[in-house]
Coordinates of C-alpha atoms in Angstrom, one line a residue:
M259 CA 59.7 -17.3 37.8
T260 CA 56.3 -16.0 36.7
T261 CA 55.0 -17.4 33.5
Y262 CA 52.2 -16.4 31.2
E263 CA 49.3 -18.8 31.0
R264 CA 48.0 -19.8 27.6
D265 CA 44.6 -18.5 26.7
A266 CA 42.7 -20.6 24.2
T267 CA 40.0 -17.9 23.5
T268 CA 39.6 -17.3 19.8
L269 CA 39.2 -13.8 18.3
E270 CA 36.3 -12.6 16.3
L271 CA 37.6 -11.1 13.1
P272 CA 37.0 -8.7 11.5
W273 CA 36.6 -6.5 14.5
P274 CA 33.9 -4.0 15.1
F275 CA 34.3 -0.4 13.8
A276 CA 36.0 1.7 16.4
G277 CA 37.5 5.2 16.4
R278 CA 37.3 7.8 13.7
E279 CA 34.0 9.1 15.2
D280 CA 34.5 12.6 14.0
E281 CA 35.5 11.5 10.5
L282 CA 32.4 9.2 10.4
E283 CA 30.1 12.1 11.2
L284 CA 31.9 14.3 8.6
V285 CA 31.2 11.7 5.9
R286 CA 27.6 11.3 7.0
R287 CA 27.0 15.0 6.9
A288 CA 28.3 15.0 3.3
L289 CA 25.3 12.9 2.4
T290 CA 22.7 15.3 3.9
G291 CA 21.0 18.4 2.7
G292 CA 22.1 19.8 -0.6
R293 CA 25.7 18.4 -0.4
R294 CA 27.2 16.5 -3.3
G295 CA 29.3 14.1 -1.4
I296 CA 32.9 13.8 -0.4
V297 CA 36.3 12.2 -1.5
V298 CA 38.1 10.2 1.1
T299 CA 41.8 9.7 0.5
G300 CA 44.7 8.2 2.4
P301 CA 47.5 5.6 2.3
A302 CA 46.6 2.0 1.5
G303 CA 45.1 0.1 4.4
C304 CA 44.3 3.1 6.6
G305 CA 40.6 2.2 6.8
K306 CA 39.1 4.4 4.0
T307 CA 36.7 1.8 2.7
R308 CA 35.6 0.7 6.2
L309 CA 34.8 4.3 7.1
V310 CA 32.7 4.9 4.0
T311 CA 30.9 1.5 4.5
E312 CA 30.0 2.4 8.0
A313 CA 28.8 5.8 6.9
V314 CA 26.3 4.4 4.4
R315 CA 25.2 1.4 6.6
G316 CA 21.5 1.1 6.4
T317 CA 21.1 3.4 3.4
D318 CA 20.2 2.6 -0.2
C319 CA 23.2 3.1 -2.4
A320 CA 24.9 1.8 -5.5
R321 CA 28.5 0.7 -5.5
A322 CA 31.3 0.6 -8.1
A323 CA 35.1 -0.1 -7.8
G324 CA 38.2 0.2 -9.9
T325 CA 40.5 -2.8 -10.4
P326 CA 44.0 -3.0 -11.9
E327 CA 42.8 -5.7 -14.4
S328 CA 40.0 -3.6 -15.9
R329 CA 41.7 -0.2 -16.4
A330 CA 41.8 -0.7 -20.2
L331 CA 38.0 -1.5 -20.5
P332 CA 35.6 1.4 -20.9
F333 CA 33.1 1.8 -18.0
A334 CA 34.4 -1.5 -16.5
A335 CA 33.7 -0.3 -13.0
F336 CA 30.1 0.4 -13.8
A337 CA 29.4 -2.7 -16.0
H338 CA 26.8 -4.0 -13.5
L339 CA 24.9 -0.7 -13.6
L340 CA 25.0 0.1 -17.3
P341 CA 24.1 -1.5 -20.6
E342 CA 26.8 -3.3 -22.5
T343 CA 27.2 -0.5 -25.0
V344 CA 26.8 3.1 -23.8
T345 CA 28.1 6.6 -24.4
L346 CA 29.3 8.9 -21.6
H347 CA 26.2 11.1 -22.1
R348 CA 23.9 8.1 -21.8
A349 CA 25.7 6.7 -18.8
V350 CA 25.3 10.1 -16.9
Q351 CA 21.6 10.0 -17.7
L352 CA 21.2 6.5 -16.4
L353 CA 23.0 7.1 -13.2
A354 CA 21.6 10.5 -12.5
G355 CA 18.7 8.8 -10.8
V356 CA 20.9 7.0 -8.3
R357 CA 20.7 8.8 -5.0
T358 CA 24.0 7.7 -3.5
L359 CA 26.9 6.2 -5.3
V360 CA 30.0 4.7 -3.5
V361 CA 33.1 4.5 -5.8
D362 CA 35.9 2.5 -4.2
D363 CA 39.5 2.4 -5.4
A364 CA 38.8 5.4 -7.7
H365 CA 42.5 5.7 -8.5
L366 CA 42.2 2.4 -10.5
L367 CA 39.2 3.5 -12.6
D368 CA 39.4 3.3 -16.4
D369 CA 39.3 6.6 -18.1
A370 CA 35.7 6.3 -19.2
S371 CA 34.5 5.4 -15.6
A372 CA 36.6 8.3 -14.2
A373 CA 35.0 10.7 -16.7
L374 CA 31.6 9.4 -15.7
V375 CA 32.2 10.0 -12.0
H376 CA 33.5 13.5 -12.8
Q377 CA 30.4 14.3 -14.8
L378 CA 28.1 13.0 -12.1
A379 CA 29.9 15.4 -9.7
V380 CA 29.4 18.3 -12.1
H381 CA 25.6 17.6 -12.5
G382 CA 25.2 17.2 -8.7
R383 CA 22.1 15.1 -8.7
T384 CA 23.9 12.0 -7.4
R385 CA 25.7 12.1 -4.0
L386 CA 29.2 10.6 -4.4
L387 CA 31.4 8.9 -1.9
V388 CA 34.7 8.5 -3.7
V389 CA 37.6 6.5 -2.1
A390 CA 41.1 6.8 -3.5
T391 CA 44.6 5.8 -2.3
D392 CA 47.3 8.5 -1.9
G393 CA 50.7 8.0 -3.5
T394 CA 49.4 6.2 -6.6
P395 CA 48.7 7.7 -10.0
A396 CA 45.0 8.5 -10.5
P397 CA 43.1 9.5 -13.7
G398 CA 42.9 13.3 -14.1
A399 CA 39.1 13.2 -13.9
V400 CA 39.4 11.7 -10.5
S401 CA 42.0 14.1 -9.0
R402 CA 40.0 17.0 -10.4
L403 CA 37.1 16.1 -8.1
W404 CA 39.0 17.8 -5.3
T405 CA 41.5 20.0 -7.0
G406 CA 38.6 21.5 -9.0
E407 CA 36.6 21.8 -5.8
L408 CA 33.7 19.8 -7.1
L409 CA 33.8 17.7 -3.8
P410 CA 35.4 18.3 -0.4
R411 CA 38.3 16.0 0.4
L412 CA 38.9 14.2 3.7
T413 CA 42.5 12.9 4.0
L414 CA 42.8 10.0 6.5
E415 CA 46.2 9.6 8.2
P416 CA 47.4 6.1 9.3
P417 CA 45.9 5.4 12.8
A418 CA 48.1 6.6 15.7
Q419 CA 49.3 4.1 18.3
E420 CA 46.5 5.1 20.6
E421 CA 43.9 4.5 17.9
I422 CA 45.4 1.1 17.1
A423 CA 45.3 0.1 20.8
Q424 CA 41.6 1.1 20.9
L425 CA 40.9 -0.9 17.7
L426 CA 42.8 -3.9 19.1
T427 CA 40.8 -3.8 22.3
A428 CA 37.5 -3.6 20.4
G429 CA 38.4 -6.6 18.3
A430 CA 40.4 -8.8 20.6
G431 CA 40.0 -7.6 24.2
P432 CA 42.7 -5.8 26.2
L433 CA 46.3 -6.5 25.1
D434 CA 49.3 -5.5 27.0
P435 CA 50.7 -2.2 25.7
L436 CA 54.0 -3.8 24.6
T437 CA 52.0 -6.2 22.4
A438 CA 49.8 -3.4 21.0
G439 CA 52.9 -1.3 20.3
R440 CA 54.6 -4.2 18.5
L441 CA 51.6 -4.8 16.3
H442 CA 51.4 -1.1 15.5
R443 CA 55.1 -1.0 14.5
L444 CA 54.8 -4.2 12.4
S445 CA 51.7 -3.1 10.5
Q446 CA 52.9 0.5 10.0
G447 CA 49.3 1.6 10.3
D448 CA 48.0 -0.7 7.6
L449 CA 44.8 -2.1 9.1
R450 CA 44.5 -5.0 6.7
L451 CA 47.9 -6.2 7.6
L452 CA 47.2 -5.5 11.3
R453 CA 44.1 -7.7 11.2
D454 CA 46.1 -10.5 9.5
L455 CA 48.8 -10.3 12.1
L456 CA 46.4 -10.3 15.0
G457 CA 44.6 -13.3 13.5
A458 CA 47.9 -15.1 13.2
V459 CA 49.0 -14.6 16.8
R460 CA 45.6 -15.2 18.4
G461 CA 46.6 -18.7 19.4
R462 CA 49.8 -17.4 20.9
L463 CA 48.3 -14.8 23.2
T464 CA 48.9 -15.5 26.9
H465 CA 47.4 -14.1 30.1
V466 CA 49.5 -11.4 31.8
P467 CA 49.4 -12.3 35.6
G468 CA 47.7 -9.7 37.8
T469 CA 45.9 -8.0 34.8
G470 CA 43.1 -8.6 32.5
E471 CA 45.4 -8.3 29.5
R472 CA 47.0 -10.8 27.2
A473 CA 50.4 -10.6 25.6
W474 CA 52.2 -11.9 22.5
R475 CA 55.9 -12.8 22.7
G476 CA 58.0 -14.7 20.2
P477 CA 58.7 -14.8 16.4
V478 CA 56.6 -13.0 13.9
P479 CA 54.2 -15.4 12.1
L480 CA 54.9 -15.5 8.4
T481 CA 51.4 -15.4 7.0
T482 CA 50.5 -15.2 3.4
A483 CA 49.8 -11.5 3.7
V484 CA 53.1 -10.9 5.4
R485 CA 54.9 -12.7 2.6
E486 CA 53.0 -10.8 -0.1
R487 CA 53.9 -7.5 1.5
T488 CA 57.6 -8.4 1.5
A489 CA 57.8 -10.4 -1.7
R490 CA 59.7 -7.7 -3.6
V491 CA 62.5 -7.9 -1.0
L492 CA 63.2 -11.5 -2.0
D493 CA 62.2 -11.4 -5.7
R494 CA 64.0 -8.3 -6.9
A495 CA 67.3 -8.4 -5.1
C496 CA 70.3 -9.8 -7.1
P497 CA 72.8 -12.0 -5.1
R498 CA 75.0 -9.0 -4.2
E499 CA 72.0 -7.0 -2.9
R500 CA 70.6 -10.1 -1.2
E501 CA 73.8 -10.5 0.8
T502 CA 73.5 -7.0 2.1
L503 CA 69.8 -7.4 2.9
D504 CA 70.6 -10.6 4.8
R505 CA 73.3 -8.9 6.8
L506 CA 70.9 -6.1 7.7
A507 CA 68.3 -8.7 8.7
F508 CA 70.6 -10.5 11.1
A509 CA 72.0 -7.2 12.5
E510 CA 68.5 -6.3 13.9
P511 CA 67.7 -4.7 16.2
L512 CA 71.0 -2.9 15.7
P513 CA 71.9 -1.1 12.5
L514 CA 74.9 -1.6 10.2
H515 CA 77.3 1.2 9.6
L516 CA 77.9 2.4 6.1
D517 CA 81.6 1.5 6.4
D518 CA 80.7 -2.1 7.1
A519 CA 78.5 -2.7 4.0
D520 CA 78.7 -2.8 0.2
I521 CA 78.1 0.9 -0.8
G522 CA 77.1 0.0 -4.4
A523 CA 74.5 -2.5 -3.2
L524 CA 73.2 0.0 -0.6
E525 CA 72.7 2.7 -3.3
V526 CA 70.5 0.3 -5.3
L527 CA 68.5 -0.8 -2.2
E528 CA 68.0 2.8 -1.1
S529 CA 66.7 3.8 -4.5
D530 CA 64.3 0.9 -4.3
G531 CA 63.1 2.0 -0.9
L532 CA 64.2 -1.1 0.8
I533 CA 66.6 0.5 3.3
R534 CA 66.9 3.7 5.3
V535 CA 70.1 5.6 6.0
D536 CA 70.1 8.1 8.9
D537 CA 72.3 11.2 9.5
A538 CA 74.7 9.2 11.6
G539 CA 75.6 6.9 8.7
T540 CA 73.8 3.8 9.9
V541 CA 71.5 1.6 7.8
R542 CA 68.3 -0.3 8.6
L543 CA 65.7 -2.2 6.7
A544 CA 62.9 0.0 5.6
H545 CA 60.0 -2.1 7.0
P546 CA 60.0 -4.1 10.3
L547 CA 58.6 -7.1 8.5
H548 CA 61.5 -7.5 6.1
G549 CA 63.8 -8.8 8.8
P550 CA 61.7 -11.8 9.9
V551 CA 61.0 -12.8 6.3
L552 CA 64.6 -12.6 5.3
R553 CA 65.8 -14.5 8.4
A554 CA 63.3 -17.3 7.8
A555 CA 64.5 -17.8 4.2
V556 CA 68.2 -18.2 5.2
G557 CA 69.7 -21.7 5.8
R558 CA 71.1 -22.8 9.1
L559 CA 74.8 -22.4 8.2
R560 CA 74.3 -19.0 6.6
A561 CA 72.3 -17.8 9.7
R562 CA 75.2 -19.0 11.9
R563 CA 77.6 -17.0 9.9
L564 CA 75.6 -13.8 9.9
A565 CA 74.1 -13.9 13.5
R566 CA 75.6 -11.5 16.1
T567 CA 76.7 -12.8 19.4
P568 CA 74.7 -12.1 22.6
D569 CA 77.4 -9.9 24.1
V570 CA 76.8 -7.3 21.3
Y571 CA 73.2 -7.0 22.4
A572 CA 74.1 -6.8 26.1
A573 CA 76.4 -3.9 25.4
A574 CA 73.8 -2.1 23.3
L575 CA 71.2 -2.7 26.0
D576 CA 73.5 -1.1 28.6
A577 CA 74.0 1.9 26.3
E578 CA 70.2 2.3 26.0
S579 CA 69.8 2.1 29.8
A580 CA 72.5 4.7 30.3
A581 CA 70.9 7.0 27.7
L582 CA 67.5 6.8 29.4
A583 CA 69.0 7.4 32.9
H584 CA 70.9 10.4 31.5
R585 CA 67.8 11.9 30.0
I586 CA 65.9 11.5 33.3
D587 CA 68.8 13.3 35.1
L588 CA 68.5 16.1 32.6
A589 CA 64.8 16.4 33.3
D590 CA 64.2 15.8 29.6
V591 CA 62.2 12.7 28.8
R592 CA 61.4 13.3 25.1
A593 CA 61.2 10.0 23.2
V594 CA 64.5 8.3 22.3
P595 CA 64.9 5.1 20.2
T596 CA 65.3 2.0 22.3
P597 CA 65.2 -0.9 19.7
V598 CA 67.2 -3.4 21.7
G599 CA 64.9 -3.5 24.7
E600 CA 61.8 -3.7 22.5
W601 CA 63.3 -6.5 20.5
L602 CA 64.3 -8.6 23.5
V603 CA 60.8 -8.3 24.9
A604 CA 59.2 -9.1 21.6
E605 CA 61.4 -12.2 21.2
G606 CA 60.4 -13.4 24.7
R607 CA 63.9 -13.0 26.1
T608 CA 64.5 -12.3 29.8
L609 CA 64.9 -8.6 30.4
P610 CA 67.5 -7.5 33.0
C611 CA 65.6 -5.9 35.9
G612 CA 67.9 -2.9 36.0
Y613 CA 67.0 -2.0 32.4
A614 CA 63.4 -2.7 33.0
A615 CA 63.2 -0.4 36.0
V616 CA 64.8 2.5 34.1
R617 CA 62.6 1.9 31.1
A618 CA 59.5 1.8 33.4
R619 CA 60.5 5.0 35.1
F620 CA 61.2 6.8 31.8
A621 CA 57.7 5.7 30.5
R622 CA 56.0 6.7 33.8
L623 CA 57.6 10.2 33.7
R624 CA 56.3 10.6 30.1
G625 CA 52.8 9.7 31.3
E626 CA 52.8 6.4 29.4
L627 CA 51.5 4.6 32.5
R628 CA 50.4 1.3 31.1
D629 CA 53.6 1.0 29.2
A630 CA 55.5 1.7 32.4
A631 CA 53.6 -1.1 34.2
A632 CA 54.3 -3.5 31.4
W633 CA 58.1 -2.8 31.5
A634 CA 58.1 -3.2 35.3
R635 CA 56.3 -6.5 35.0
E636 CA 58.9 -7.7 32.4
G637 CA 61.6 -7.1 34.9
L638 CA 59.7 -9.0 37.6
R639 CA 59.3 -11.9 35.2
G640 CA 63.0 -12.5 35.4
T641 CA 63.5 -11.4 39.0
P642 CA 60.2 -11.5 40.9
S643 CA 61.8 -10.0 44.1
D644 CA 63.4 -7.0 42.4
A645 CA 62.5 -3.9 44.5
S646 CA 63.1 -1.3 41.9
C647 CA 60.7 -2.8 39.4
Q648 CA 58.1 -3.4 42.2
D649 CA 58.5 0.2 43.2
E650 CA 57.8 1.4 39.7
L651 CA 54.8 -0.9 39.5
D652 CA 53.4 0.5 42.8
R653 CA 53.9 4.1 41.6
V654 CA 52.1 3.5 38.4
S655 CA 49.2 1.9 40.3
A656 CA 49.0 5.1 42.4
W657 CA 49.0 7.3 39.3
L658 CA 46.3 5.2 37.8
G659 CA 44.2 5.8 40.9
E660 CA 43.9 2.1 41.7
P661 CA 42.1 1.6 45.1
A662 CA 44.7 -0.7 46.4
V663 CA 47.2 2.1 46.6
D664 CA 46.8 5.0 49.0
I665 CA 47.8 8.2 47.1
R666 CA 46.8 10.4 50.1
G667 CA 49.2 8.5 52.3
A668 CA 52.1 10.2 50.5
L669 CA 51.1 13.6 52.0
D670 CA 51.5 12.1 55.5
A671 CA 55.0 11.0 54.8
L672 CA 56.5 13.8 52.7
A673 CA 59.8 13.5 54.5
N674 CA 60.2 10.0 53.1
L675 CA 59.2 10.8 49.5
A676 CA 61.6 9.6 46.9
D677 CA 60.5 12.4 44.7
P678 CA 59.6 15.7 46.4
Y679 CA 57.9 16.9 43.3
D680 CA 55.0 14.5 44.2
A681 CA 54.0 17.0 46.8
V682 CA 53.5 19.7 44.2
R683 CA 51.4 17.3 42.1
L684 CA 49.4 16.5 45.3
G685 CA 48.7 20.2 46.0
A686 CA 51.2 20.9 48.8
P687 CA 54.0 22.8 47.1
E688 CA 55.0 24.9 50.2
K689 CA 56.3 21.7 51.9
V690 CA 59.0 21.1 49.3
I691 CA 59.6 24.3 47.3
D692 CA 63.1 24.7 48.7
R693 CA 64.0 21.1 47.6
L694 CA 63.2 21.6 43.9
T695 CA 65.1 23.2 41.0
G696 CA 64.4 24.3 37.4
V697 CA 60.9 23.9 36.0
F698 CA 59.8 21.8 39.0
A699 CA 60.6 24.7 41.3
R700 CA 58.8 27.1 39.0
H701 CA 55.8 24.8 39.2
A702 CA 55.8 24.9 43.0
D703 CA 56.2 28.7 43.1
A704 CA 53.3 29.3 40.6
L705 CA 51.0 26.9 42.5
T706 CA 51.9 28.6 45.8
R707 CA 51.0 31.9 44.3
A708 CA 47.9 30.5 42.5
D709 CA 49.2 32.1 39.4
G710 CA 47.2 30.7 36.4
P711 CA 49.3 32.2 33.6
A712 CA 52.5 31.0 35.3
L713 CA 51.1 27.5 35.7
D714 CA 50.2 27.4 32.0
E715 CA 53.8 28.5 31.1
V716 CA 55.2 25.8 33.4
A717 CA 52.8 23.2 31.7
E718 CA 54.1 24.2 28.3
E719 CA 57.7 23.8 29.4
L720 CA 56.9 20.4 30.9
E721 CA 55.2 19.3 27.7
R722 CA 58.3 20.4 25.6
R723 CA 60.4 18.2 27.9
G724 CA 58.2 15.2 27.4
F725 CA 56.5 15.2 30.9
T726 CA 53.0 14.9 29.4
L727 CA 51.2 13.9 32.6
F728 CA 52.9 16.6 34.7
A729 CA 51.9 19.2 32.0
A730 CA 48.3 18.0 32.1
E731 CA 48.3 18.4 35.9
A732 CA 49.8 21.9 35.7
H733 CA 47.2 23.0 33.2
A734 CA 44.5 21.4 35.4
Q735 CA 45.8 23.4 38.4
A736 CA 45.7 26.5 36.3
V737 CA 42.0 26.1 35.7
G738 CA 41.1 27.0 39.3
A739 CA 43.8 29.7 39.5
H740 CA 42.7 31.8 36.5
R741 CA 40.4 34.8 37.0
D742 CA 39.6 35.0 33.3
P743 CA 37.0 32.3 32.4
R744 CA 38.3 32.2 28.8
A745 CA 41.8 31.4 30.1
A746 CA 40.4 28.8 32.4
R747 CA 38.6 27.1 29.5
H748 CA 41.8 27.1 27.5
S749 CA 43.7 25.5 30.4
R750 CA 41.0 22.9 30.7
T751 CA 41.1 22.1 27.0
R752 CA 44.9 21.6 27.1
A753 CA 44.7 19.5 30.3
V754 CA 42.1 17.2 28.8
A755 CA 44.0 16.8 25.6
L756 CA 47.3 15.9 27.4
A757 CA 45.6 13.7 30.0
R758 CA 44.0 11.6 27.2
R759 CA 47.5 10.6 26.1
C760 CA 48.4 9.4 29.6
Q761 CA 46.8 5.9 29.4
G762 CA 44.2 6.3 32.1
A763 CA 46.0 8.5 34.6
R764 CA 43.7 9.3 37.6
T765 CA 45.6 11.7 39.9
P766 CA 44.3 14.3 42.4
A767 CA 45.4 17.2 40.3
L768 CA 43.3 15.9 37.4
S769 CA 40.2 15.1 39.5
G770 CA 39.1 18.7 39.2
L771 CA 38.3 18.3 35.5
V772 CA 34.7 17.4 36.1
L773 CA 31.7 17.9 33.8
G774 CA 30.8 21.3 35.1
E775 CA 27.4 23.0 34.7
L776 CA 25.6 21.2 31.9
T777 CA 21.9 21.1 31.3
T778 CA 20.1 17.8 32.1
R779 CA 19.7 17.0 28.4
Q780 CA 23.4 17.8 27.7
R781 CA 24.5 15.6 30.6
Q782 CA 22.3 12.8 29.3
I783 CA 23.7 13.1 25.8
V784 CA 27.3 13.5 26.9
T785 CA 27.1 10.4 29.1
L786 CA 25.8 8.3 26.1
A787 CA 28.5 9.8 23.8
A788 CA 31.1 8.9 26.4
A789 CA 29.9 5.3 26.4
G790 CA 30.7 5.1 22.7
L791 CA 27.3 5.7 21.1
S792 CA 27.2 7.6 17.8
N793 CA 25.0 10.7 17.3
R794 CA 22.6 8.5 15.3
Q795 CA 22.4 5.9 18.1
I796 CA 21.8 8.6 20.7
A797 CA 19.1 10.2 18.6
E798 CA 17.3 6.9 18.2
R799 CA 17.5 6.1 21.9
L800 CA 16.3 9.6 23.1
T801 CA 13.9 10.1 20.2
L802 CA 15.6 13.2 19.0
S803 CA 16.9 14.3 15.6
I804 CA 20.5 13.8 14.8
R805 CA 21.0 17.5 14.4
T806 CA 19.6 18.2 17.9
V807 CA 22.1 15.7 19.4
G808 CA 24.9 17.3 17.5
N809 CA 23.9 20.8 18.7
H810 CA 23.8 19.6 22.3
L811 CA 27.2 18.0 22.0
Y812 CA 28.6 21.1 20.4
S813 CA 27.4 23.2 23.3
A814 CA 28.7 20.7 25.8
Y815 CA 32.1 20.8 24.1
A816 CA 32.3 24.5 24.6
R817 CA 31.3 24.3 28.3
L818 CA 33.7 21.4 29.0
G819 CA 36.6 22.9 27.1
A820 CA 36.8 19.8 24.9
N821 CA 37.5 19.6 21.2
D822 CA 35.8 16.4 20.3
R823 CA 33.9 13.4 21.7
G824 CA 37.2 11.5 22.4
A825 CA 37.6 13.6 25.5
L826 CA 34.2 12.7 26.9
P827 CA 35.0 9.3 28.4
W828 CA 38.0 10.8 30.1
L829 CA 36.0 13.6 31.6
T830 CA 33.0 11.6 32.7
E831 CA 35.1 8.9 34.4
M832 CA 37.1 11.2 36.6
P833 CA 37.0 10.6 40.4
E834 CA 35.6 13.1 42.8
A835 CA 38.1 15.9 43.7
Q836 CA 40.1 15.2 46.8
P837 CA 41.0 18.0 49.1
A838 CA 44.7 18.5 49.6

């Protein structure tokens, strides 16, 4: 059996700033010209303070912050900037000479400090960067900054899984996608909690054989931050509610049915936001960290009474596998919940190769290529000789364009293809058009006729069904089929956007999405932007103004059919087009 080798390398925390490039530029622009500043809001832990800190790095600015303890003290947030006794009018006069003022945790400001920030925004002589957390009460003077249109508002959403993976790679090196996905689920987009969890598991990361990635399997480390986040689960529940919480904790990854639980206790727990009840009448804990904390606090005898037997999980895993296979047969691979398989992998249990192969195929068809490879490797851990998992791993390698796999060889052996649709994706639809049905047959027909609009319609249908990579390829094929340049640019934009979600796919259909006709300067700037340099860094390297760099990038986006700089690495790293 293959084992993961322990890696003793330590992690550097906190990690470097990564992602949110467009938001960073937006905040920086709010500090230029005659602009008055900006308000940045979002849920706790989504990276608001880090974004603003990065935006003002290297500039001269004053800082203030609200705290829960000082909300009753007038001008407490500005005590280090103002005299001991001061009126609002005098405070505005004193701070009007400050060029840039960063106000963090503005929702926690005392009323006098909030009024001061509001008046500074009205006067407009001080540029303000105001940070506030959504979902918490804020002084009226703070909320009127954006509702009264004194300052523009930038609302940050919790980072998506792709952004979390990028951040983890920047801070810890490549992690296998199952580890990155697990950390994303556990942190729920809270970057402070994510950093704490990653720091706690750094000594438990192991090398994944055959890759440059590392993985984490096993129990969740119960750090101080984790316990603090879940303290109210343990502290507020009465014995009756605690019994229900413990039962839910030991039911994971499966839910409890309403009929099997104390309805009165559930009603209290639901009103407290500690559980979630779905339309099917099943109940789960509200946060993925609640279960590990609750289980850790239970004694051995109680755990033995509440724990479910292995056969229950085996039956549930079989049901998940059957559901995935059925969706594949229906040519509909939209995401379905698979908590049992994810839980078994997270706990380091051996995954049946049959389930692993189906799960890998489902992920591959969705365009989640690195996920698919990880699932196939999990199956091979338990059964190294399993042909189905090895076949999935080989297919993923081909779709990732790895040199060890000969994609072109598939065209020389179409009669032996397990999936005739591969021929359509490789640009030879006429060889298999009679062997396909449904949307796949329509794709072959549109490609045979070089019908751009029809290819776009097929791509949209494929996207609706969850076939993200196939949709990207159909849009890419439509680029060359369109006679209208505007339609071709739209197809390219959609192809790039979808391909970016496919975890590094490098297929022949996508190889046509090349940089196109850019000027020498545009190509130079695009290449640096694709390498991760900010507009400011590019300007310094090329001795240009930041505005000039931004203008060149804007023109390049229009020519490339890209919406933002996130598409640039994908476009610039495409292989040369291969003739069909």
